Amino acid sequence: MQQHLIDSSEAALASVALDPLGLGTGTFEVRDPATERVIATPPDHSVETALIALARADEAGKAWARTTARHRSDVLHRAYGLLVEQRDRLALVITREMGKPLAEAYGEVQYAADYVRWYAEEALRPSGNYRENPAGGSTILTTRAPIGTTLLITPWNFPMAMATRKIAPAIAVGCGAVVKPAALTPLTTLVVAEIFVQAGVPEDLVQVVTTKNSAGLSSALMADGRVRKVSFTGSTGIGSVLLGQAAEHVIKSSMELGGNAPLIVFDDADLDRAVEGAVVAKLRNGGQSCVAANRILVQDGIADAFVEGFAERMGEAVLGNGLAEGVTLGPVIDDRAVRGFAGLVEDAVARGADLRLGGAAPEGPGHFFEATVLDNVPAGSEIANTEIFGPIAAITRFGTEDEAIERANSTPFGLAGYVFSESIDRAFEVADRLDTGMVGINQGIVSNVAAPFGGVKASGLGREGSGEGLEEYQEIRFYNLARRGRP
Ligand code: NAP
């Protein structure tokens, strides 16, 4: 590993202001998943501290809501510039706390900053409209107002992008926010919030609360009465707990939850494009992505050629510390994940799956698992019915289009799906019939700042990114204007 990268990453970690709230008492440990070494000890904030943070964000939000859209847009544009300018620092912190290879961390920094630029632009778009009362005598004007103080809860897998995808639209429309990052990866969010302040965001507007007690803090915040919106990205189990609390206190909710994406390759697919797309959809972020290809369904006629090409390309993944040159597959997040993957592979093989590549967890230190390909995975195996969240590809084969669609939809989840076919009619028809919020057609990437990211069924409620993502932070109001002289 290059010493200068180790040194710069140490400097980046040392630059993180761990307690901007100034209210920390106890601390907890954050570890580098590639080495298992402790890299920071941020404050383990209490419920009382979280409530102080909420009061600050709420107060600052009231003043921020009265600023002009032009001002908020200018601040976000400055934030975009600063995030890009500080990309080295951000990427190094992401790799050290989350593990992804440095090149992918740079990709996340740009993707995350793009949300800030997008919402800097979107802040200026007109909102509201004008309608005539069909019975005459009045005109109806609708406006969109900032919803109020928001609670933003983010996962560990994209610590920067999941934060900016929520913070930027909240700031753009005029809301204050309490942000609660995952305890495994709180550092990137602290840097992002610091950069927002450098850009001109009022100091109290975005409060980052680090804690090991996420359940206690978030339930206290949800019950407080000042939180008007919760936006959560994480597992479906925790999402439904939060939805229960939101129902109790009538809080508007956005839920970006778990996935189980089918990736369907038809006989008439372009083989190279399907292989490349499947590798990207499987290995991006080490497979630790809610839109990762979870079930790869391949039609009989192309299956042998696809599996061969796919296993070969997966075998090119270079496993190691994300800071090391040439590494394309970093560690997974923790030891629990490694043990889970080993169990999934063992179960699938015991039930008759063919292990075509990988399958093992190299010795530590660090939490590593090889890029793995399983073919002919039996329907009853655990891996066919779970969100893998790691670098293991589970392939099954199918005969007809109807069979593929039925299997693709046979899960409670509905986040992303992928279709590979050179027939535009077939690709669109199958995409229409998939019960998912997003479909990649002949490509393995769906995320884009201009796209409404989100799922159906147990994969969530609401959308992030795009204009739709902005509306999640607004309330609609209307004014009914009596009009003299109008029929
Ligand atoms: P997770 O365990 O649900 O945690 C997500 C966040 O919720 C973390 O900040 C976590 O904090 C917090 N949390 C945990 N228990 C909580 C509780 N009782 N009340 C309030 N907050 C609580 O999920 P994860 O393991 O970090 O992330 C993986 C999951 O996220 C996968 O299912 C993946 O599909 C999903 N995901 C979805 C999307 C999407 O856009 N749909 C994007 C990325 C990931 P602590 O960890 O500190 O407890």
Coordinates of C-alpha atoms and ligand atoms in Angstrom, one line a residue:
M1 CA 0.0 0.0 0.0
Q2 CA 1.3 3.4 -0.8
Q3 CA 2.5 5.2 2.4
H4 CA 1.4 8.6 1.2
L5 CA -2.3 7.4 1.0
I6 CA -2.1 6.0 4.5
D7 CA -0.6 9.3 5.7
S8 CA -3.2 11.4 3.9
S9 CA -6.1 9.2 5.1
E10 CA -4.8 9.6 8.7
A11 CA -4.7 13.3 8.2
A12 CA -8.2 13.3 6.7
L13 CA -9.5 11.3 9.8
A14 CA -7.7 13.7 12.2
S15 CA -9.4 16.7 10.4
V16 CA -12.9 15.5 11.3
A17 CA -14.4 17.7 14.0
L18 CA -16.0 14.9 16.1
D19 CA -18.2 17.0 18.4
P20 CA -19.5 20.2 16.6
L21 CA -22.5 20.2 18.9
G22 CA -20.1 20.7 21.8
L23 CA -22.3 18.5 24.0
G24 CA -20.6 15.2 23.9
T25 CA -19.9 13.1 27.1
G26 CA -19.2 9.4 26.5
T27 CA -17.8 8.1 23.2
F28 CA -17.9 5.0 21.0
E29 CA -15.4 3.4 18.6
V30 CA -15.5 3.6 14.8
R31 CA -13.3 0.9 13.2
D32 CA -11.7 0.6 9.7
P33 CA -13.3 -2.6 8.3
A34 CA -10.1 -3.3 6.3
T35 CA -7.9 -3.5 9.4
E36 CA -10.4 -3.6 12.4
R37 CA -8.4 -0.8 14.0
V38 CA -10.2 2.0 15.8
I39 CA -10.0 5.2 13.7
A40 CA -12.2 7.6 15.7
T41 CA -14.1 7.9 18.9
P42 CA -17.0 10.3 18.3
P43 CA -19.5 11.3 21.1
D44 CA -22.2 8.8 22.1
H45 CA -24.9 11.5 22.3
S46 CA -27.7 11.0 24.8
V47 CA -31.4 11.5 24.3
E48 CA -31.1 14.9 26.2
T49 CA -28.4 16.0 23.7
A50 CA -30.5 15.0 20.7
L51 CA -33.3 17.1 22.0
I52 CA -31.1 20.1 22.4
A53 CA -29.9 19.5 18.8
L54 CA -33.5 19.3 17.7
A55 CA -34.3 22.6 19.4
R56 CA -31.4 24.3 17.7
A57 CA -32.3 22.9 14.2
D58 CA -35.9 23.9 14.8
E59 CA -35.1 27.5 15.8
A60 CA -32.6 27.9 12.9
G61 CA -35.1 26.4 10.5
K62 CA -37.7 29.1 11.3
A63 CA -35.2 31.8 10.2
W64 CA -34.0 29.8 7.2
A65 CA -37.5 29.2 5.9
R66 CA -37.8 33.0 5.5
T67 CA -34.7 33.3 3.3
T68 CA -35.1 33.7 -0.4
A69 CA -34.9 30.7 -2.7
R70 CA -32.0 32.5 -4.5
H71 CA -30.1 32.7 -1.3
R72 CA -30.6 29.0 -0.5
S73 CA -29.6 28.1 -4.0
D74 CA -26.4 30.2 -3.8
V75 CA -25.4 28.6 -0.6
L76 CA -26.0 25.1 -2.0
H77 CA -24.0 26.0 -5.1
R78 CA -21.1 27.1 -2.9
A79 CA -21.5 23.8 -0.9
Y80 CA -21.3 21.8 -4.2
G81 CA -18.1 23.7 -5.1
L82 CA -16.5 23.0 -1.7
L83 CA -17.5 19.3 -1.6
V84 CA -15.8 18.9 -5.0
E85 CA -12.8 20.9 -3.9
Q86 CA -12.5 18.7 -0.7
R87 CA -13.0 15.5 -2.6
D88 CA -9.7 14.0 -1.5
R89 CA -10.5 14.4 2.2
L90 CA -14.0 13.1 1.8
A91 CA -13.0 10.1 -0.3
L92 CA -10.3 9.1 2.1
V93 CA -12.7 9.3 5.1
I94 CA -15.3 7.2 3.2
T95 CA -12.8 4.5 2.4
R96 CA -11.4 4.4 5.9
E97 CA -14.7 4.2 7.7
M98 CA -16.7 2.2 5.2
G99 CA -14.1 0.2 3.2
K100 CA -15.0 0.8 -0.4
P101 CA -12.0 1.1 -2.9
L102 CA -10.8 4.7 -3.1
A103 CA -11.9 5.0 -6.8
E104 CA -15.4 4.1 -5.8
A105 CA -15.2 6.5 -2.8
Y106 CA -14.3 9.3 -5.3
G107 CA -17.4 8.2 -7.4
E108 CA -19.6 8.5 -4.3
V109 CA -18.2 12.0 -3.5
Q110 CA -19.2 13.2 -7.0
Y111 CA -22.6 11.4 -6.9
A112 CA -23.3 12.9 -3.5
A113 CA -22.2 16.4 -4.5
D114 CA -24.3 16.1 -7.6
Y115 CA -27.4 16.0 -5.4
V116 CA -26.3 19.2 -3.8
R117 CA -25.9 20.9 -7.2
W118 CA -29.2 19.4 -8.4
Y119 CA -31.1 20.9 -5.4
A120 CA -29.3 24.2 -5.8
E121 CA -30.9 24.4 -9.2
E122 CA -34.2 22.8 -8.1
A123 CA -34.5 25.4 -5.3
L124 CA -35.3 28.0 -7.9
R125 CA -38.0 26.1 -9.8
P126 CA -41.5 27.6 -9.4
S127 CA -43.7 25.7 -7.1
G128 CA -47.4 26.0 -6.7
N129 CA -50.1 26.7 -9.3
Y130 CA -53.3 28.5 -10.2
R131 CA -56.8 27.0 -10.8
E132 CA -60.3 28.3 -11.4
N133 CA -63.2 27.1 -9.2
P134 CA -65.3 25.2 -11.7
A135 CA -68.4 26.6 -10.0
G136 CA -67.1 30.1 -10.5
G137 CA -66.7 32.9 -8.0
S138 CA -63.2 32.1 -6.8
T139 CA -59.6 31.3 -7.8
I140 CA -57.5 28.7 -6.1
L141 CA -53.8 29.4 -5.6
T142 CA -51.6 26.6 -4.4
T143 CA -48.2 27.1 -2.8
R144 CA -45.6 24.7 -1.3
A145 CA -44.2 25.6 2.1
P146 CA -41.2 24.0 3.9
I147 CA -42.6 21.2 6.0
G148 CA -40.6 22.1 9.1
T149 CA -37.9 20.3 11.0
T150 CA -36.8 17.0 9.7
L151 CA -35.2 13.9 11.1
L152 CA -32.8 12.2 8.6
I153 CA -31.6 8.7 9.4
T154 CA -28.9 7.2 7.1
P155 CA -27.2 3.8 6.6
W156 CA -23.6 2.9 6.4
N157 CA -23.3 1.7 2.8
F158 CA -23.2 5.2 1.1
P159 CA -22.4 7.4 4.0
M160 CA -22.1 10.6 1.9
A161 CA -24.7 10.1 -0.8
M162 CA -27.4 9.0 1.5
A163 CA -26.8 12.1 3.6
T164 CA -26.7 14.7 0.8
R165 CA -29.7 13.1 -0.9
K166 CA -31.7 14.1 2.2
I167 CA -30.0 17.2 3.5
A168 CA -29.8 19.1 0.2
P169 CA -33.5 19.1 -0.6
A170 CA -34.4 19.9 3.1
I171 CA -32.1 22.9 2.9
A172 CA -33.3 23.9 -0.6
V173 CA -36.9 24.3 0.5
G174 CA -36.1 25.9 3.9
C175 CA -36.1 23.2 6.5
G176 CA -33.8 22.5 9.5
A177 CA -32.5 19.0 10.0
V178 CA -31.3 16.6 12.7
V179 CA -29.1 14.0 10.9
K180 CA -28.4 10.6 12.5
P181 CA -25.8 8.6 10.6
A182 CA -25.1 4.9 11.2
A183 CA -22.8 4.3 14.2
L184 CA -20.5 2.3 11.8
T185 CA -19.9 5.3 9.6
P186 CA -20.6 8.7 11.3
L187 CA -17.4 10.5 10.1
T188 CA -18.3 11.4 6.5
T189 CA -21.6 13.0 7.6
L190 CA -19.7 15.2 10.1
V191 CA -17.4 16.4 7.3
V192 CA -20.3 17.1 5.0
A193 CA -22.1 19.1 7.7
E194 CA -18.9 21.1 8.4
I195 CA -18.6 21.9 4.6
F196 CA -22.2 23.1 4.5
V197 CA -21.4 25.6 7.3
Q198 CA -18.3 26.7 5.3
A199 CA -20.7 27.3 2.4
G200 CA -23.0 29.6 4.4
V201 CA -25.5 27.2 5.9
P202 CA -26.3 28.6 9.4
E203 CA -24.4 26.7 12.1
D204 CA -27.4 25.3 13.9
L205 CA -29.5 24.4 10.8
V206 CA -28.0 20.9 10.3
Q207 CA -27.3 19.0 13.5
V208 CA -25.4 15.7 13.2
V209 CA -26.1 13.5 16.2
T210 CA -23.7 10.5 16.6
T211 CA -24.8 7.7 18.9
K212 CA -24.8 4.0 19.6
N213 CA -28.4 4.4 20.9
S214 CA -30.2 5.0 17.6
A215 CA -33.5 3.4 18.8
G216 CA -33.7 5.5 22.0
L217 CA -32.7 8.8 20.3
S218 CA -35.0 8.5 17.3
S219 CA -38.0 7.4 19.3
A220 CA -37.5 10.5 21.6
L221 CA -37.1 12.8 18.6
M222 CA -40.2 11.3 16.9
A223 CA -42.3 11.8 20.0
D224 CA -41.2 15.4 20.6
G225 CA -43.7 17.2 18.4
R226 CA -41.2 19.4 16.6
V227 CA -40.2 16.8 14.0
R228 CA -42.5 17.2 11.0
K229 CA -40.8 14.8 8.6
V230 CA -38.7 11.7 8.9
S231 CA -36.7 10.4 6.0
F232 CA -35.1 7.0 6.6
T233 CA -32.8 4.8 4.5
G234 CA -32.1 1.4 5.9
S235 CA -33.6 -2.0 6.4
T236 CA -37.3 -2.7 6.1
G237 CA -37.5 -4.0 9.7
I238 CA -36.3 -0.7 11.2
G239 CA -38.3 1.3 8.6
S240 CA -41.5 -0.3 9.8
V241 CA -40.7 0.5 13.4
L242 CA -40.2 4.1 12.4
L243 CA -43.4 4.1 10.4
G244 CA -45.2 2.9 13.6
Q245 CA -43.8 5.9 15.5
A246 CA -44.7 8.2 12.6
A247 CA -48.3 6.9 12.6
E248 CA -48.5 7.5 16.3
H249 CA -47.4 11.1 16.0
V250 CA -48.7 11.8 12.5
I251 CA -45.3 12.6 10.9
K252 CA -44.8 12.6 7.1
S253 CA -42.4 9.8 6.1
S254 CA -40.1 8.8 3.3
M255 CA -38.8 5.3 3.6
E256 CA -36.0 4.0 1.4
L257 CA -35.8 0.4 2.5
G258 CA -34.4 -3.0 1.5
G259 CA -34.3 -4.5 -1.9
N260 CA -34.1 -7.9 -3.6
A261 CA -33.4 -6.9 -7.2
P262 CA -34.0 -9.4 -10.0
L263 CA -31.6 -9.1 -13.0
I264 CA -33.1 -10.8 -16.0
V265 CA -31.1 -11.8 -19.0
F266 CA -33.0 -13.0 -22.1
D267 CA -31.7 -15.1 -24.9
D268 CA -31.8 -12.1 -27.2
A269 CA -29.6 -10.0 -25.0
D270 CA -26.2 -8.7 -26.1
L271 CA -24.0 -11.1 -24.2
D272 CA -21.2 -8.6 -23.4
R273 CA -23.6 -5.9 -22.4
A274 CA -25.4 -8.3 -20.1
V275 CA -22.2 -9.6 -18.5
E276 CA -20.8 -6.1 -17.9
G277 CA -24.2 -4.8 -16.6
A278 CA -24.5 -7.8 -14.2
V279 CA -21.0 -7.3 -12.9
V280 CA -21.6 -3.6 -12.2
A281 CA -25.0 -4.3 -10.6
K282 CA -23.5 -7.0 -8.4
L283 CA -20.1 -5.7 -7.4
R284 CA -20.7 -1.9 -7.1
N285 CA -20.0 -1.1 -3.5
G286 CA -19.0 -4.8 -2.9
G287 CA -22.6 -5.7 -3.5
Q288 CA -23.6 -3.7 -0.4
S289 CA -26.2 -1.7 -2.2
C290 CA -30.0 -1.8 -1.9
V291 CA -30.2 -1.9 -5.7
A292 CA -27.6 -4.7 -6.1
A293 CA -28.5 -7.5 -8.4
N294 CA -29.7 -10.0 -5.8
R295 CA -31.3 -12.7 -8.0
I296 CA -29.8 -13.2 -11.5
L297 CA -32.3 -14.9 -13.8
V298 CA -30.9 -16.2 -17.1
Q299 CA -32.8 -17.7 -20.0
D300 CA -31.8 -21.3 -20.9
G301 CA -30.5 -20.5 -24.4
I302 CA -27.9 -17.9 -23.2
A303 CA -27.2 -19.3 -19.7
D304 CA -24.0 -21.3 -20.3
A305 CA -22.3 -18.5 -22.2
F306 CA -23.5 -15.9 -19.7
V307 CA -22.3 -17.8 -16.7
E308 CA -18.9 -18.5 -18.2
G309 CA -18.4 -14.8 -19.1
F310 CA -19.8 -13.5 -15.9
A311 CA -17.7 -15.8 -13.7
E312 CA -14.6 -14.8 -15.6
R313 CA -15.3 -11.1 -15.1
M314 CA -16.2 -11.5 -11.4
G315 CA -12.9 -13.4 -11.0
E316 CA -11.0 -10.3 -12.1
A317 CA -12.1 -8.5 -8.9
V318 CA -9.1 -7.7 -6.8
L319 CA -9.9 -8.1 -3.1
G320 CA -8.1 -6.0 -0.5
N321 CA -7.8 -2.8 1.5
G322 CA -9.6 -0.1 -0.4
L323 CA -6.6 2.2 -0.1
A324 CA -4.3 -0.2 -2.0
E325 CA -3.6 0.4 -5.6
G326 CA -5.5 -1.9 -8.0
V327 CA -8.1 -3.1 -5.4
T328 CA -11.6 -3.2 -6.9
L329 CA -13.3 -5.1 -4.1
G330 CA -12.9 -3.8 -0.6
P331 CA -13.8 -5.3 2.8
V332 CA -17.4 -5.9 3.8
I333 CA -18.7 -3.9 6.7
D334 CA -18.3 -6.3 9.6
D335 CA -17.6 -9.8 10.8
R336 CA -21.3 -10.5 11.1
A337 CA -21.7 -10.0 7.4
V338 CA -18.7 -12.3 6.6
R339 CA -20.3 -15.1 8.8
G340 CA -23.6 -14.5 7.1
F341 CA -22.1 -14.9 3.6
A342 CA -20.3 -18.1 4.5
G343 CA -23.6 -19.5 5.8
L344 CA -25.5 -18.5 2.6
V345 CA -22.9 -20.2 0.3
E346 CA -22.7 -23.3 2.5
D347 CA -26.5 -23.6 2.5
A348 CA -26.9 -23.1 -1.3
V349 CA -24.1 -25.6 -2.1
A350 CA -25.6 -28.2 0.3
R351 CA -28.9 -27.8 -1.5
G352 CA -27.3 -28.4 -4.9
A353 CA -26.0 -25.0 -6.2
D354 CA -22.8 -25.1 -8.3
L355 CA -20.0 -23.0 -6.9
R356 CA -18.4 -21.4 -9.9
L357 CA -16.1 -18.9 -8.2
G358 CA -14.9 -17.8 -4.8
G359 CA -17.0 -18.8 -1.7
A360 CA -14.3 -18.2 1.0
A361 CA -13.5 -15.6 3.6
P362 CA -9.7 -14.8 3.6
E363 CA -8.0 -14.7 7.0
G364 CA -8.2 -11.4 8.8
P365 CA -7.5 -8.9 10.1
G366 CA -10.3 -7.1 8.2
H367 CA -13.7 -8.4 7.1
F368 CA -13.2 -9.8 3.6
F369 CA -15.2 -12.1 1.3
E370 CA -14.3 -13.3 -2.1
A371 CA -16.3 -12.4 -5.2
T372 CA -18.5 -15.5 -5.5
V373 CA -20.7 -17.0 -8.2
L374 CA -23.3 -19.7 -7.6
D375 CA -25.1 -21.2 -10.5
N376 CA -28.3 -23.3 -10.5
V377 CA -29.3 -21.9 -7.1
P378 CA -32.3 -24.0 -5.9
A379 CA -35.5 -22.0 -5.2
G380 CA -35.6 -23.2 -1.6
S381 CA -32.1 -22.1 -0.6
E382 CA -31.7 -19.2 1.8
I383 CA -29.7 -17.1 -0.6
A384 CA -32.7 -17.1 -3.1
N385 CA -34.9 -15.5 -0.4
T386 CA -32.7 -13.0 1.3
E387 CA -31.1 -9.6 0.6
I388 CA -27.5 -10.7 0.2
F389 CA -25.8 -7.3 0.6
G390 CA -22.4 -8.7 -0.4
P391 CA -20.3 -9.9 -3.3
I392 CA -22.1 -13.1 -4.0
A393 CA -24.0 -13.7 -7.2
A394 CA -26.9 -16.2 -7.2
I395 CA -27.9 -17.4 -10.6
T396 CA -30.9 -19.4 -11.6
R397 CA -32.2 -20.3 -15.1
F398 CA -35.6 -20.0 -16.6
G399 CA -37.5 -21.0 -19.8
T400 CA -40.2 -18.5 -20.6
E401 CA -40.8 -14.8 -20.2
D402 CA -43.8 -15.4 -17.9
E403 CA -41.7 -17.7 -15.7
A404 CA -39.0 -15.0 -15.3
I405 CA -41.6 -12.3 -14.4
E406 CA -43.4 -14.5 -12.0
R407 CA -40.1 -15.4 -10.2
A408 CA -38.9 -11.8 -10.3
N409 CA -42.1 -10.5 -8.6
S410 CA -42.3 -13.4 -6.1
T411 CA -40.8 -11.3 -3.2
P412 CA -42.2 -8.8 -0.8
F413 CA -39.6 -6.3 -2.0
G414 CA -39.8 -4.0 -5.1
L415 CA -36.9 -1.6 -5.3
A416 CA -35.0 -2.1 -8.5
G417 CA -35.0 -4.6 -11.3
Y418 CA -32.8 -5.0 -14.5
V419 CA -33.7 -6.4 -17.9
F420 CA -31.3 -7.3 -20.7
S421 CA -32.8 -7.8 -24.1
E422 CA -32.0 -6.4 -27.5
S423 CA -35.8 -6.3 -28.3
I424 CA -37.1 -2.9 -27.3
D425 CA -40.6 -4.3 -27.2
R426 CA -39.7 -7.1 -24.9
A427 CA -37.5 -4.9 -22.7
F428 CA -40.3 -2.4 -22.1
E429 CA -43.0 -4.9 -21.7
V430 CA -41.1 -6.9 -19.1
A431 CA -40.0 -3.6 -17.4
D432 CA -43.7 -2.6 -17.2
R433 CA -44.6 -6.0 -15.6
L434 CA -41.9 -5.8 -12.9
D435 CA -43.2 -4.8 -9.5
T436 CA -40.3 -2.4 -8.8
G437 CA -39.9 1.3 -8.5
M438 CA -36.9 1.4 -10.8
V439 CA -35.8 -0.7 -13.8
G440 CA -32.4 -0.6 -15.5
I441 CA -32.7 -1.6 -19.1
N442 CA -29.6 -3.0 -20.7
Q443 CA -27.5 -1.4 -18.0
G444 CA -26.5 -2.2 -14.4
I445 CA -27.0 1.2 -12.9
V446 CA -30.3 2.9 -12.0
S447 CA -29.3 5.8 -9.7
N448 CA -29.2 9.3 -11.0
V449 CA -29.8 12.7 -9.5
A450 CA -32.6 13.5 -12.0
A451 CA -34.4 10.2 -11.3
P452 CA -37.0 9.6 -8.6
F453 CA -35.2 6.9 -6.6
G454 CA -37.5 4.7 -4.5
G455 CA -39.3 1.4 -4.3
V456 CA -42.8 -0.2 -4.0
K457 CA -44.1 -2.9 -1.7
A458 CA -41.8 -3.5 1.3
S459 CA -39.0 -1.5 -0.3
G460 CA -40.5 1.8 0.8
L461 CA -42.6 4.9 0.5
G462 CA -41.8 8.2 -1.3
R463 CA -38.9 9.1 -3.7
E464 CA -35.5 10.8 -3.4
G465 CA -33.6 12.8 -5.9
S466 CA -35.3 14.7 -8.8
G467 CA -38.1 17.2 -8.4
E468 CA -40.2 14.5 -6.6
G469 CA -37.5 14.3 -3.9
L470 CA -37.9 18.0 -3.2
E471 CA -41.7 17.8 -2.7
E472 CA -41.1 15.3 0.1
Y473 CA -39.9 18.2 2.2
Q474 CA -42.9 20.5 1.4
E475 CA -46.5 20.9 2.5
I476 CA -49.1 22.0 0.0
R477 CA -51.3 24.9 1.0
F478 CA -54.0 26.7 -1.0
Y479 CA -55.7 30.0 -0.8
N480 CA -59.2 30.3 -2.0
L481 CA -59.6 33.8 -3.3
A482 CA -63.1 35.2 -3.7
R483 CA -63.3 36.9 -7.2
R484 CA -65.8 39.7 -7.8
G485 CA -67.2 39.8 -11.3
R486 CA -66.2 36.1 -12.1
P487 CA -69.1 34.0 -13.2
Ligands
NAP1 P1 -30.4 -0.4 9.4 O1 -29.8 -1.4 10.4 O2 -31.8 -0.4 9.2 O3 -29.8 1.0 9.8 C1 -30.1 2.2 9.1 C2 -30.1 3.4 10.0 O4 -31.1 3.2 11.0 C3 -28.8 3.5 10.8 O5 -28.5 4.9 11.0 C4 -29.1 2.8 12.1 O6 -28.2 3.3 13.1 C5 -30.5 3.3 12.3 N1 -31.3 2.5 13.2 C6 -31.1 1.2 13.6 N2 -32.1 0.8 14.5 C7 -32.9 1.9 14.6 C8 -34.1 2.2 15.4 N3 -34.6 1.2 16.2 N4 -34.6 3.4 15.3 C9 -34.1 4.3 14.5 N5 -33.0 4.2 13.8 C10 -32.4 3.0 13.9 O7 -29.8 -0.6 7.9 P2 -28.2 -0.8 7.5 O8 -27.8 -2.1 7.9 O9 -27.5 0.4 8.0 O10 -28.3 -0.6 5.9 C11 -28.6 -1.7 5.1 C12 -30.1 -1.7 4.7 O11 -30.4 -0.4 4.1 C13 -30.4 -2.7 3.6 O12 -31.6 -3.4 3.8 C14 -30.5 -1.8 2.3 O13 -31.2 -2.4 1.3 C15 -31.1 -0.6 2.9 N6 -30.8 0.5 2.0 C16 -31.8 1.0 1.3 C17 -31.6 2.1 0.4 C18 -32.7 2.6 -0.4 O14 -32.5 3.7 -0.9 N7 -33.8 2.0 -0.5 C19 -30.3 2.6 0.3 C20 -29.2 2.1 1.0 C21 -29.5 1.0 1.9 P3 -27.2 2.3 13.9 O15 -26.7 1.4 12.8 O16 -26.2 3.2 14.4 O17 -28.0 1.6 14.9

